[in-house]
Amino acid sequence: MDTQFITSLAIILATFALYIFIAIYNKAKETSDFYVAGRGVPPVWNGMAIGADWMSAASFIGMAGTIMMLGYDGLAYIMGWTGGYLLLTFLLAPQLRKSGSYTVPEFIGDRFKSNTALIIAAICTMIISFTYSIGQLSGSGVVIGRLFEIDAKLGTMIGVVLIAIYAAFGGMKGITWTQVAQYIVLIVAYLVPVIFMSLQITGNPLPWLSYGEIVGKLGELDRELGLSEYFAPFEKGTKWQFLALMFTLMAGTAGLPHVIARFYTVSTMKAARWSGAWALLFIALLYFSAPAYAAFSRFILMTQVAGSKIADLPAWTKTWVDTGLLKVADTSGDGILQWNELIIANDIVVMATPEIANLGIFVIGLVAAGAMAAALSTAGGLLIAISSAFAHDIYYRVLKPDATDKQRLKVGRITIVVATLFAGIVALDPPGAITQIVAWAFAIATGTFFPALVLGVWWKRANAQGLIAGLLVGLAVTLSYIFAAKYGGFTILGIIDTGAGVFGAIAAFAANIIVSLATKPPSQEIQDAVINLRYPEQMTYKDGEVYMNE
């Protein structure tokens, strides 16, 4: 065994041991622990857990690679995902926390007094979270495949087993504190390489200030090779696609069930707001670094790898070729590797860069541990969302209201294992790159939950019939557009599958409003409850009056 393998494995096993210890120490003993961590998580730690929950394999593994390939057009991912937290923190999170619900479907069921609405919302939650989890399991396959120098598909199956065991065991309480540890691991693992690359290439240890110089040099290299310039806007798609993708990611963030569930784990509305503020800070550390990571990686590949003799390529190329995610082909037959002969998957850029930049075995191992932390942390939150949608919202709220805590926990854990296995099977042959798959999950959330929650919180006239119509129409339009654009080549204004949420949201808002206005308004009690959500906890709105709570 080589030293790099032993070092990487040791770091990953050490972090795994830490996660398992935390999960065991904080094992869920009651349903409130399993679903909302007993509602006692302090805002700073909850913000860190939100950051880990949020920064998935798509952010850690896929985003820098996507920006490296798309250039300017890839910035829609950063602006959309960051802006979405502002929407969620100020528009929905405090109000949803005041509702006292465990899950998004439960809020919808209680707000609209409809089991039908609750069941449809639970199904939407499972579809969104299942789609999202495919990306995480695919990401774990990339990491494990490289570590053991095996096919990424086999790596995915190993990841399935790991994630199923630890998510089923700890529930939300265990996952919350595990995610705090995972955030620390992943952010250190992300910042160390980009700081070292900045020092190596520019002599400046602050990549956020130095990478602009490298972007300028990339433009010169692109002109020499006759490529579209790295920083030229709308070269890989239309401006409508850029705007649609940014809106889809922003609104999808505000409608993601597993992210919203994190705001249910704090004690008050104020704590929910502060959780969002802390999360934005912790997320910004990675998101401000991703463009620098992309620029440095592309620069090193273009100047130190492209132009080399194929016979003299470094050892890292062979190990990545073995995973099936890197292709090196001498199509010109001159024995020299040209830039256009290097086919590198978006999803390996972050993982491969420490080797490409020769940053040392410890950094390579640290990045592998960070990538696994990113995939595990988000997968855990997604699986809890799937579990709660079935075990709490459908099984307990609809099918068996007299179920004991023990029965509900058992059903919740079985649901996690089954969902992980199914997602793992799909992830063996993923239908797209990690960031693309994740963007579909955001599109579905944009077309379903974003309109439902915005109208449910801010429009007292919204009723159950309108809500059901909005969810069904939004889901149908979004899924139809994704399939038509991905497999049929159908687009409107050049908007491809990843921007589908904009059409789903328009259709859902229209259906919800039209049907609500065409049918009987909700009862006065429901309308008062909606207005009450907008006041702080110490106030209650009823019958047109605001009362101070004792």
Coordinates of C-alpha atoms in Angstrom, one line a residue:
M1 CA 0.0 0.0 0.0
D2 CA 1.3 3.5 -0.8
T3 CA 1.8 6.2 1.7
Q4 CA -0.9 8.4 0.2
F5 CA -3.5 5.7 0.5
I6 CA -2.6 5.0 4.1
T7 CA -2.7 8.7 5.1
S8 CA -6.0 9.4 3.3
L9 CA -7.6 6.3 4.8
A10 CA -6.3 7.1 8.3
I11 CA -7.7 10.7 8.2
I12 CA -11.1 9.5 6.9
L13 CA -11.3 6.7 9.5
A14 CA -10.4 9.2 12.3
T15 CA -13.2 11.5 11.2
F16 CA -15.6 8.6 10.8
A17 CA -14.8 7.5 14.4
L18 CA -15.5 11.0 15.6
Y19 CA -18.9 11.1 13.8
I20 CA -19.9 7.7 15.1
F21 CA -18.9 8.7 18.7
I22 CA -21.0 11.9 18.4
A23 CA -24.0 10.0 17.0
I24 CA -23.9 7.4 19.8
Y25 CA -23.4 10.0 22.5
N26 CA -26.4 12.0 21.1
K27 CA -28.6 9.0 20.2
A28 CA -32.2 9.9 19.7
K29 CA -34.3 8.4 22.5
E30 CA -37.6 10.1 21.7
T31 CA -39.4 11.2 18.5
S32 CA -38.7 14.9 19.3
D33 CA -35.0 14.0 19.4
F34 CA -35.2 12.0 16.2
Y35 CA -37.1 14.7 14.2
V36 CA -36.2 18.2 15.7
A37 CA -33.3 17.4 18.1
G38 CA -35.5 18.3 21.1
R39 CA -35.7 22.0 19.8
G40 CA -32.7 22.9 22.0
V41 CA -29.8 23.6 19.6
P42 CA -28.1 27.0 20.1
P43 CA -28.2 29.4 17.0
V44 CA -24.4 29.4 16.4
W45 CA -24.2 25.6 16.4
N46 CA -27.4 25.3 14.4
G47 CA -25.9 27.7 11.9
M48 CA -22.8 25.5 11.6
A49 CA -25.0 22.4 11.2
I50 CA -27.1 24.2 8.6
G51 CA -23.8 25.0 6.8
A52 CA -22.8 21.3 6.8
D53 CA -26.3 20.2 5.8
W54 CA -26.3 22.8 3.0
M55 CA -22.8 22.4 1.7
S56 CA -23.3 19.0 0.1
A57 CA -21.1 17.0 -2.3
A58 CA -22.5 19.4 -5.0
S59 CA -20.9 22.4 -3.2
F60 CA -17.7 20.7 -2.0
I61 CA -16.9 18.4 -4.9
G62 CA -18.9 19.7 -7.8
M63 CA -19.2 23.5 -7.7
A64 CA -15.6 24.5 -8.3
G65 CA -15.4 22.0 -11.2
T66 CA -18.6 23.4 -12.6
I67 CA -17.3 27.0 -12.4
M68 CA -14.0 25.8 -13.9
M69 CA -15.8 24.4 -16.9
L70 CA -18.5 27.1 -17.3
G71 CA -16.5 30.2 -16.3
Y72 CA -18.7 33.2 -15.7
D73 CA -21.9 31.2 -16.3
G74 CA -21.1 29.0 -13.3
L75 CA -21.5 32.0 -11.0
A76 CA -25.3 31.5 -11.1
Y77 CA -24.8 28.6 -8.7
I78 CA -23.0 30.8 -6.2
M79 CA -25.4 33.7 -6.4
G80 CA -28.5 31.5 -6.4
W81 CA -27.5 29.3 -3.5
T82 CA -26.3 32.2 -1.4
G83 CA -29.3 34.5 -2.1
G84 CA -31.7 31.7 -1.3
Y85 CA -30.6 31.9 2.4
L86 CA -31.6 35.5 2.6
L87 CA -35.0 34.6 1.2
L88 CA -35.4 31.8 3.7
T89 CA -34.1 33.6 6.7
F90 CA -36.3 36.7 6.3
L91 CA -39.3 35.4 4.4
L92 CA -40.1 32.0 5.9
A93 CA -37.9 30.5 8.6
P94 CA -39.1 32.5 11.7
Q95 CA -42.8 32.0 10.7
L96 CA -42.4 28.3 10.1
R97 CA -40.6 27.9 13.5
K98 CA -43.5 29.7 15.3
S99 CA -46.0 27.2 13.8
G100 CA -44.5 24.5 16.1
S101 CA -44.4 21.9 13.3
Y102 CA -41.9 19.0 13.0
T103 CA -41.8 19.0 9.2
V104 CA -42.9 21.1 6.1
P105 CA -45.7 18.6 5.2
E106 CA -47.0 18.9 8.8
F107 CA -47.1 22.7 8.6
I108 CA -49.0 22.4 5.3
G109 CA -51.4 19.9 6.8
D110 CA -52.1 22.1 9.8
R111 CA -52.2 25.4 8.0
F112 CA -54.7 24.1 5.4
K113 CA -56.5 21.6 7.7
S114 CA -56.2 18.9 5.0
N115 CA -54.8 15.4 5.2
T116 CA -54.8 15.3 1.3
A117 CA -52.5 18.4 1.3
L118 CA -50.3 16.8 3.9
I119 CA -49.9 13.5 1.9
I120 CA -49.1 15.4 -1.4
A121 CA -46.6 17.5 0.5
A122 CA -45.0 14.4 2.0
I123 CA -44.7 12.8 -1.4
C124 CA -43.1 16.0 -2.8
T125 CA -40.7 16.0 0.1
M126 CA -39.7 12.4 -0.7
I127 CA -39.2 13.2 -4.4
I128 CA -37.1 16.2 -3.7
S129 CA -34.9 14.6 -1.0
F130 CA -34.5 11.4 -3.0
T131 CA -33.3 13.3 -6.1
Y132 CA -30.9 15.3 -4.0
S133 CA -29.6 12.3 -2.2
I134 CA -28.6 10.6 -5.5
G135 CA -26.1 13.5 -5.9
Q136 CA -24.6 12.9 -2.5
L137 CA -24.2 9.1 -2.9
S138 CA -22.7 9.7 -6.3
G139 CA -20.2 12.2 -4.6
S140 CA -19.3 9.6 -2.0
G141 CA -18.6 7.2 -4.8
V142 CA -16.1 9.6 -6.4
V143 CA -14.2 9.9 -3.1
I144 CA -14.2 6.2 -2.1
G145 CA -13.5 5.2 -5.7
R146 CA -10.3 7.4 -5.8
L147 CA -9.2 6.4 -2.3
F148 CA -9.3 2.6 -3.0
E149 CA -8.5 3.1 -6.8
I150 CA -11.7 1.2 -7.7
D151 CA -14.6 2.0 -10.0
A152 CA -16.7 4.9 -8.7
K153 CA -19.8 2.6 -8.8
L154 CA -18.3 0.3 -6.2
G155 CA -17.4 3.3 -4.2
T156 CA -21.0 4.4 -4.3
M157 CA -22.2 1.1 -2.8
I158 CA -19.7 1.4 0.0
G159 CA -21.0 4.9 0.7
V160 CA -24.6 3.6 0.8
V161 CA -23.8 1.2 3.6
L162 CA -22.0 3.9 5.6
I163 CA -24.7 6.5 5.3
A164 CA -27.6 4.2 6.0
I165 CA -26.0 3.0 9.2
Y166 CA -25.1 6.3 10.8
A167 CA -28.2 8.3 9.6
A168 CA -30.7 5.6 10.9
F169 CA -28.9 5.4 14.3
G170 CA -28.7 9.0 15.5
G171 CA -31.8 10.8 14.1
M172 CA -31.9 14.6 13.9
K173 CA -30.2 15.0 17.4
G174 CA -27.2 12.8 16.5
I175 CA -27.0 14.3 13.0
T176 CA -27.1 17.9 14.2
W177 CA -24.0 17.5 16.4
T178 CA -22.3 15.3 13.8
Q179 CA -22.9 18.0 11.2
V180 CA -21.2 20.6 13.5
A181 CA -18.0 18.3 13.4
Q182 CA -18.5 17.7 9.7
Y183 CA -18.6 21.4 9.0
I184 CA -15.3 22.0 10.7
V185 CA -13.7 19.1 8.8
L186 CA -15.1 20.2 5.4
I187 CA -14.3 23.9 5.7
V188 CA -10.7 23.3 6.8
A189 CA -10.3 20.7 4.0
Y190 CA -11.6 23.2 1.5
L191 CA -9.6 26.3 2.6
V192 CA -6.2 24.6 3.1
P193 CA -5.7 23.6 -0.5
V194 CA -6.9 26.9 -2.0
I195 CA -4.7 28.9 0.4
F196 CA -1.7 26.7 -0.5
M197 CA -2.4 27.1 -4.3
S198 CA -2.7 30.9 -3.9
L199 CA 0.7 30.9 -2.2
Q200 CA 2.2 28.6 -4.8
I201 CA 0.9 30.5 -7.8
T202 CA 0.7 34.2 -6.7
G203 CA 2.8 34.3 -3.4
N204 CA -0.3 35.7 -1.7
P205 CA -2.0 33.6 1.0
L206 CA -5.4 35.2 0.5
P207 CA -7.0 33.5 -2.5
W208 CA -10.0 35.8 -2.4
L209 CA -7.7 38.8 -3.3
S210 CA -5.2 37.1 -5.6
Y211 CA -7.3 35.0 -8.0
G212 CA -8.4 38.0 -10.1
E213 CA -4.8 38.2 -11.4
I214 CA -5.0 34.5 -12.5
V215 CA -8.4 35.0 -14.2
G216 CA -6.8 37.7 -16.4
K217 CA -4.0 35.2 -17.3
L218 CA -6.6 32.5 -18.1
G219 CA -8.2 35.0 -20.6
E220 CA -4.8 35.3 -22.4
L221 CA -4.4 31.5 -22.5
D222 CA -7.9 31.0 -23.8
R223 CA -7.2 33.6 -26.6
E224 CA -4.0 31.8 -27.6
L225 CA -5.9 28.5 -27.8
G226 CA -8.9 30.0 -29.7
L227 CA -11.3 29.2 -26.8
S228 CA -14.1 31.3 -25.5
E229 CA -12.7 33.4 -22.7
Y230 CA -13.1 32.1 -19.2
F231 CA -14.8 35.2 -17.9
A232 CA -16.9 36.0 -20.9
P233 CA -20.6 35.9 -19.9
F234 CA -23.3 33.7 -21.5
E235 CA -20.8 31.7 -23.6
K236 CA -22.2 28.3 -22.4
G237 CA -25.8 29.3 -22.3
T238 CA -28.3 32.2 -22.7
K239 CA -28.8 35.0 -20.3
W240 CA -32.3 33.7 -19.7
Q241 CA -30.8 30.3 -18.6
F242 CA -28.4 32.2 -16.2
L243 CA -31.4 34.1 -14.7
A244 CA -33.7 31.0 -14.6
L245 CA -31.0 28.9 -12.9
M246 CA -30.2 31.6 -10.4
F247 CA -34.0 32.0 -9.5
T248 CA -34.5 28.2 -9.4
L249 CA -31.6 27.8 -6.9
M250 CA -32.6 30.8 -4.8
A251 CA -36.3 29.9 -4.5
G252 CA -35.4 26.2 -4.2
T253 CA -33.3 27.0 -1.2
A254 CA -36.2 28.7 0.5
G255 CA -38.4 25.6 -0.2
L256 CA -36.0 22.7 0.6
P257 CA -37.7 20.5 3.3
H258 CA -34.4 19.2 4.8
V259 CA -33.0 22.8 5.2
I260 CA -36.3 24.2 6.6
A261 CA -36.3 21.3 9.1
R262 CA -33.1 22.7 10.6
F263 CA -35.0 25.8 11.7
Y264 CA -37.4 23.6 13.7
T265 CA -34.5 22.5 16.0
V266 CA -34.1 25.9 17.8
S267 CA -36.3 27.2 20.6
T268 CA -37.6 30.6 19.3
M269 CA -38.3 32.7 16.2
K270 CA -35.4 34.9 17.1
A271 CA -33.1 31.9 17.3
A272 CA -34.3 30.8 13.9
R273 CA -33.3 34.2 12.4
W274 CA -29.9 34.1 14.1
S275 CA -29.4 30.5 12.8
G276 CA -29.9 31.8 9.3
A277 CA -27.5 34.7 9.8
W278 CA -24.8 32.4 11.2
A279 CA -25.4 29.8 8.4
L280 CA -24.9 32.5 5.8
L281 CA -21.5 33.4 7.3
F282 CA -20.3 29.8 7.5
I283 CA -21.5 29.1 3.9
A284 CA -19.9 32.3 2.5
L285 CA -16.4 30.9 3.6
L286 CA -16.7 28.1 1.1
Y287 CA -18.7 30.0 -1.6
F288 CA -16.3 32.9 -1.8
S289 CA -13.5 30.4 -2.1
A290 CA -15.0 28.3 -4.9
P291 CA -14.3 30.7 -7.8
A292 CA -10.7 31.0 -6.6
Y293 CA -10.4 27.2 -6.5
A294 CA -11.8 26.9 -10.0
A295 CA -9.4 29.6 -11.4
F296 CA -6.3 28.1 -9.8
S297 CA -7.2 24.6 -10.8
R298 CA -7.7 25.5 -14.4
F299 CA -4.5 27.6 -14.5
I300 CA -2.4 24.7 -13.2
L301 CA -4.0 22.3 -15.6
M302 CA -3.5 24.6 -18.6
T303 CA 0.1 25.5 -17.7
Q304 CA 1.6 22.5 -16.1
V305 CA -0.4 19.5 -17.5
A306 CA -1.5 20.5 -20.9
G307 CA 1.5 20.6 -23.2
S308 CA 3.3 17.7 -21.5
K309 CA 4.4 14.5 -23.2
I310 CA 1.7 11.8 -22.7
A311 CA 4.4 9.3 -21.8
D312 CA 5.6 11.6 -19.0
L313 CA 2.3 12.4 -17.4
P314 CA 2.3 12.3 -13.6
A315 CA 1.1 9.3 -11.6
W316 CA -2.1 11.0 -10.5
T317 CA -3.5 10.8 -14.1
K318 CA -3.4 7.0 -14.1
T319 CA -5.2 6.7 -10.8
W320 CA -8.0 9.1 -11.9
V321 CA -8.3 7.4 -15.3
D322 CA -8.9 4.1 -13.3
T323 CA -12.0 5.7 -11.7
G324 CA -13.5 6.4 -15.1
L325 CA -13.8 10.1 -14.4
L326 CA -10.7 11.3 -16.4
K327 CA -9.9 10.6 -20.0
V328 CA -6.6 11.3 -21.7
A329 CA -6.5 10.7 -25.5
D330 CA -3.8 11.6 -28.0
T331 CA -6.2 12.4 -30.8
S332 CA -3.6 14.4 -32.7
G333 CA -1.1 11.6 -32.5
D334 CA 1.8 13.9 -31.7
G335 CA 2.5 12.4 -28.2
I336 CA 1.8 15.7 -26.6
L337 CA -1.3 16.2 -24.4
Q338 CA -3.3 19.2 -25.7
W339 CA -5.8 21.1 -23.6
N340 CA -8.7 19.7 -25.7
E341 CA -7.4 16.2 -25.3
L342 CA -7.8 16.3 -21.5
I343 CA -11.4 15.3 -20.6
I344 CA -11.9 15.9 -16.9
A345 CA -15.3 15.4 -15.2
N346 CA -16.6 18.4 -13.2
D347 CA -16.9 16.2 -10.2
I348 CA -13.2 15.4 -9.7
V349 CA -11.7 18.9 -9.9
V350 CA -11.6 19.6 -6.2
M351 CA -10.6 16.0 -5.4
A352 CA -7.8 15.9 -8.0
T353 CA -6.4 19.4 -7.5
P354 CA -4.3 18.7 -4.4
E355 CA -2.5 15.9 -6.4
I356 CA -2.3 18.1 -9.5
A357 CA -0.7 21.0 -7.5
N358 CA 1.5 18.5 -5.6
L359 CA 0.3 19.8 -2.2
G360 CA 1.4 16.7 -0.3
I361 CA -0.3 13.5 1.0
F362 CA -1.7 15.1 4.1
V363 CA -3.7 17.7 2.1
I364 CA -4.9 15.0 -0.3
G365 CA -6.2 13.0 2.6
L366 CA -7.7 16.0 4.3
V367 CA -9.6 16.9 1.1
A368 CA -10.9 13.3 0.8
A369 CA -12.1 13.5 4.4
G370 CA -13.8 16.9 3.7
A371 CA -15.6 15.6 0.7
M372 CA -16.9 12.6 2.6
A373 CA -18.0 15.0 5.4
A374 CA -19.9 17.1 2.8
A375 CA -21.6 14.0 1.3
L376 CA -22.4 12.4 4.6
S377 CA -23.7 15.6 6.3
T378 CA -26.2 16.5 3.6
A379 CA -27.2 12.8 3.0
G380 CA -28.0 12.5 6.7
G381 CA -30.4 15.6 6.6
L382 CA -32.0 14.4 3.4
L383 CA -32.7 10.9 4.8
I384 CA -34.2 12.4 7.9
A385 CA -36.5 14.5 5.7
I386 CA -37.6 11.3 3.7
S387 CA -38.0 9.4 7.0
S388 CA -40.1 12.1 8.6
A389 CA -42.2 12.5 5.5
F390 CA -43.2 8.9 5.6
A391 CA -43.0 7.9 9.3
H392 CA -44.3 11.1 10.8
D393 CA -46.5 12.7 8.2
I394 CA -48.0 9.7 6.5
Y395 CA -47.7 6.8 9.0
Y396 CA -48.3 8.7 12.2
R397 CA -50.5 11.6 11.1
V398 CA -52.7 9.7 8.7
L399 CA -52.4 5.9 8.8
K400 CA -51.8 5.2 12.5
P401 CA -52.3 8.1 14.9
D402 CA -52.2 5.8 17.9
A403 CA -48.6 4.6 17.1
T404 CA -46.2 4.5 20.0
D405 CA -42.9 6.4 20.0
K406 CA -41.1 3.0 19.6
Q407 CA -43.1 2.1 16.5
R408 CA -42.6 5.5 15.0
L409 CA -38.8 5.4 15.5
K410 CA -38.7 1.8 14.0
V411 CA -40.6 2.9 10.9
G412 CA -38.4 6.0 10.6
R413 CA -35.2 4.0 10.7
I414 CA -36.5 1.3 8.2
T415 CA -37.5 4.2 5.8
I416 CA -34.0 5.6 6.0
V417 CA -32.4 2.3 5.1
V418 CA -34.8 1.6 2.2
A419 CA -34.5 5.1 0.8
T420 CA -30.7 5.0 0.9
L421 CA -30.6 1.6 -1.0
F422 CA -32.9 2.9 -3.7
A423 CA -31.0 6.2 -4.1
G424 CA -27.7 4.2 -4.2
I425 CA -29.0 2.0 -7.1
V426 CA -29.9 5.1 -9.1
A427 CA -26.5 6.7 -8.2
L428 CA -24.6 3.8 -9.7
D429 CA -25.4 5.3 -13.1
P430 CA -26.3 8.9 -12.3
P431 CA -28.3 10.7 -14.9
G432 CA -26.1 13.8 -14.8
A433 CA -23.2 15.5 -13.0
I434 CA -23.6 16.1 -9.2
T435 CA -24.4 19.8 -9.6
Q436 CA -27.0 19.1 -12.3
I437 CA -28.8 16.4 -10.3
V438 CA -28.9 18.7 -7.3
A439 CA -30.2 21.5 -9.5
W440 CA -33.2 19.3 -10.4
A441 CA -34.0 18.8 -6.7
F442 CA -34.0 22.6 -6.3
A443 CA -36.2 23.0 -9.4
I444 CA -38.8 20.6 -7.9
A445 CA -38.7 22.5 -4.6
T446 CA -39.1 25.8 -6.5
G447 CA -42.1 24.5 -8.4
T448 CA -43.8 23.0 -5.3
F449 CA -42.9 24.2 -1.8
F450 CA -41.8 27.7 -2.6
P451 CA -45.2 29.0 -3.8
A452 CA -47.0 26.8 -1.2
L453 CA -45.0 28.2 1.7
V454 CA -44.9 31.9 0.6
L455 CA -48.7 31.9 0.0
G456 CA -49.4 29.8 3.1
V457 CA -47.5 32.2 5.3
W458 CA -48.3 35.6 3.6
W459 CA -51.7 35.2 2.0
K460 CA -54.5 34.3 4.4
R461 CA -56.9 33.7 1.5
A462 CA -55.0 30.7 0.3
N463 CA -57.1 27.6 0.9
A464 CA -56.6 23.8 0.7
Q465 CA -58.0 23.4 -2.8
G466 CA -55.6 26.1 -4.1
L467 CA -52.7 24.6 -2.3
I468 CA -53.3 21.1 -3.7
A469 CA -53.8 22.5 -7.2
G470 CA -50.5 24.5 -6.9
L471 CA -48.5 21.5 -5.6
L472 CA -49.8 19.1 -8.3
V473 CA -49.5 21.6 -11.2
G474 CA -46.1 22.9 -10.1
L475 CA -44.7 19.3 -9.7
A476 CA -46.1 18.3 -13.1
V477 CA -44.8 21.3 -15.0
T478 CA -41.3 21.1 -13.4
L479 CA -40.8 17.4 -14.0
S480 CA -42.2 17.7 -17.5
Y481 CA -39.8 20.5 -18.4
I482 CA -36.8 18.7 -16.9
F483 CA -37.5 15.6 -19.0
A484 CA -38.4 17.5 -22.1
A485 CA -35.2 19.6 -21.9
K486 CA -32.9 16.8 -20.8
Y487 CA -34.1 14.1 -23.1
G488 CA -36.0 15.9 -25.9
G489 CA -33.9 19.0 -26.5
F490 CA -37.0 21.2 -25.8
T491 CA -36.2 24.7 -24.4
I492 CA -37.9 28.1 -24.0
L493 CA -35.6 31.1 -24.4
G494 CA -32.6 28.7 -24.2
I495 CA -33.6 27.7 -20.6
I496 CA -32.4 24.1 -20.1
D497 CA -33.4 21.4 -17.5
T498 CA -31.5 23.0 -14.5
G499 CA -33.7 26.2 -14.9
A500 CA -37.0 24.3 -15.0
G501 CA -38.1 25.7 -11.6
V502 CA -39.0 29.1 -13.0
F503 CA -41.8 27.5 -15.1
G504 CA -43.0 25.3 -12.2
A505 CA -43.1 28.3 -9.8
I506 CA -45.1 30.5 -12.3
A507 CA -47.6 27.6 -12.9
A508 CA -47.9 26.8 -9.2
F509 CA -48.5 30.4 -8.1
A510 CA -51.1 30.9 -10.8
A511 CA -52.9 27.6 -10.0
N512 CA -52.9 28.3 -6.2
I513 CA -54.2 31.8 -6.6
I514 CA -56.8 31.1 -9.3
V515 CA -58.3 28.0 -7.5
S516 CA -58.2 29.7 -4.1
L517 CA -60.2 32.7 -5.4
A518 CA -62.6 30.4 -7.2
T519 CA -63.4 28.4 -4.1
K520 CA -64.6 29.0 -0.6
P521 CA -62.2 31.0 1.7
P522 CA -60.6 29.4 4.7
S523 CA -62.3 29.8 8.1
Q524 CA -61.7 32.9 10.2
E525 CA -59.8 30.7 12.7
I526 CA -57.3 29.7 10.0
Q527 CA -57.0 33.3 8.7
D528 CA -56.2 34.5 12.2
A529 CA -53.7 31.7 12.7
V530 CA -51.9 32.8 9.5
I531 CA -51.7 36.4 10.6
N532 CA -50.5 35.2 14.0
L533 CA -47.4 33.6 12.5
R534 CA -46.1 37.1 11.6
Y535 CA -46.0 38.3 15.2
P536 CA -43.2 37.5 17.7
E537 CA -43.8 34.6 20.2
Q538 CA -44.7 37.0 23.0
M539 CA -47.7 38.2 20.9
T540 CA -50.9 36.5 19.7
Y541 CA -53.3 37.7 17.0
K542 CA -57.0 36.8 17.4
D543 CA -60.3 38.4 16.2
G544 CA -58.5 41.4 14.8
E545 CA -56.7 42.2 18.1
V546 CA -53.1 41.6 19.2
Y547 CA -52.6 40.3 22.7
M548 CA -49.3 40.2 24.8
N549 CA -48.7 36.7 26.1
E550 CA -48.2 36.3 29.9

